[in-house]
XYZ file of C-alpha atoms in Angstrom:
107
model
C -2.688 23.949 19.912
C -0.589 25.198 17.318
C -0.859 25.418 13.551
C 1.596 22.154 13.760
C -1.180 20.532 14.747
C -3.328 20.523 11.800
C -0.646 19.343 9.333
C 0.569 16.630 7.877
C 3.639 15.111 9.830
C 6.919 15.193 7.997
C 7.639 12.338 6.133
C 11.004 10.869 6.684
C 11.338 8.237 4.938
C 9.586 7.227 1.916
C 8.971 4.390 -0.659
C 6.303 3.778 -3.549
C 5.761 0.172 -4.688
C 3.443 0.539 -8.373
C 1.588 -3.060 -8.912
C -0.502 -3.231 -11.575
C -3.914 -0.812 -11.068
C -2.820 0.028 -7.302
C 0.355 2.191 -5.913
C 1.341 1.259 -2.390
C 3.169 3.841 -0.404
C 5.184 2.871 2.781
C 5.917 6.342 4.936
C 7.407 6.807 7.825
C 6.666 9.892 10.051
C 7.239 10.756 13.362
C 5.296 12.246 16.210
C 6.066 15.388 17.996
C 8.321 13.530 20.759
C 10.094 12.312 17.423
C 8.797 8.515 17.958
C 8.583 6.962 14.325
C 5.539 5.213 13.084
C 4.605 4.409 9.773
C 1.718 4.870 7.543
C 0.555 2.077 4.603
C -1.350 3.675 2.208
C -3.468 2.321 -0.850
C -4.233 3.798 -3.972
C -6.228 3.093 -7.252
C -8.105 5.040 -9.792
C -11.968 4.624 -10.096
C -12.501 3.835 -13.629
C -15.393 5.956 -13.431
C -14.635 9.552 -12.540
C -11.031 9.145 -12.571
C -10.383 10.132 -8.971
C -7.578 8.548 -6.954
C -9.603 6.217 -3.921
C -7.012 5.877 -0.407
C -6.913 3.552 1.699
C -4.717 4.295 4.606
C -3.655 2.354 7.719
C -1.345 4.076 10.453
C 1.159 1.294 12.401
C 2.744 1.976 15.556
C 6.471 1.200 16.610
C 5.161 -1.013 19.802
C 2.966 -3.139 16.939
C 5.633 -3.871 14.551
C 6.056 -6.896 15.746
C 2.530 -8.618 15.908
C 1.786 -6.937 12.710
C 4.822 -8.732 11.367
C 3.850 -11.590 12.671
C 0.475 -12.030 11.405
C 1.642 -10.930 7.760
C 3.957 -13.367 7.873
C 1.789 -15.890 9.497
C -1.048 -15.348 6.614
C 1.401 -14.757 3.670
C 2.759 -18.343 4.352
C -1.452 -19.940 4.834
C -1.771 -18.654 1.139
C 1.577 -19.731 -0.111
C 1.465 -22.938 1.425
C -2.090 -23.819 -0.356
C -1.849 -22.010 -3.710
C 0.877 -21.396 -6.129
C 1.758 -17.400 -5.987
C 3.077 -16.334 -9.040
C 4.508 -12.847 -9.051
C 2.623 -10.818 -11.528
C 4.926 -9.019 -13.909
C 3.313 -5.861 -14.442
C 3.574 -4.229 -18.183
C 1.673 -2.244 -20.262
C 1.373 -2.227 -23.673
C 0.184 -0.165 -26.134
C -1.756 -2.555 -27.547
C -4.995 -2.550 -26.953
C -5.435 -6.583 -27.286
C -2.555 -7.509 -24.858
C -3.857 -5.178 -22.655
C -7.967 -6.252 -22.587
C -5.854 -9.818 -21.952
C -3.960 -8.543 -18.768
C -6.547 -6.383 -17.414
C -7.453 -7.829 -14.069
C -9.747 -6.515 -11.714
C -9.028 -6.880 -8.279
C -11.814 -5.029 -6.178
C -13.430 -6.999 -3.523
């Protein structure tokens, strides 16, 4: 096995979704044969030491769609029984509007 092995797979396509405390990036790689698949990955801060915490999940081409399906599928079961408001994320200087719009959305 070559040194290819033991490194990262070249990112092809890229993009970074910020929301709120957490940054979401959506990359898509590809194997050696030059099949795509893509790679979810969270990421959040601890408050505590200040290192970055990921979370990633690696998706397959041939699971697309059943992935799709039940995001989709579970998506709608929380839409259709409670309002989703998209959260507007800003920050503020100020230290009251922010202890206000602080949420905290560990499990």
């Amino acid at each position: 096995m070559g040194d290819f092995d033991n490194k990262e797979r070249e990112e092809v396509f890229s993009k970074k979704v910020r929301a709120g405390k957490r940054t979401y990036f959506f990359d898509v790689k590809a194997t050696r044969s030059g099949d795509y698949y893509l790679t979810l990955t969270e990421s959040k801060k601890r408050l505590e030491d200040g290192v970055f915490v990921k979370h990633k999940i690696f998706l397959y081409k041939e699971d697309f769609e059943k992935f799709t399906e039940g995001l989709t599928e579970t998506v709608e079961y929380i839409k259709s029984r409670q309002d989703v408001v998209e959260k507007r994320y800003e920050y503020s200087e100020n230290p009251e509007y922010a202890a206000k719009t602080d949420d905290d959305f560990t499990f």
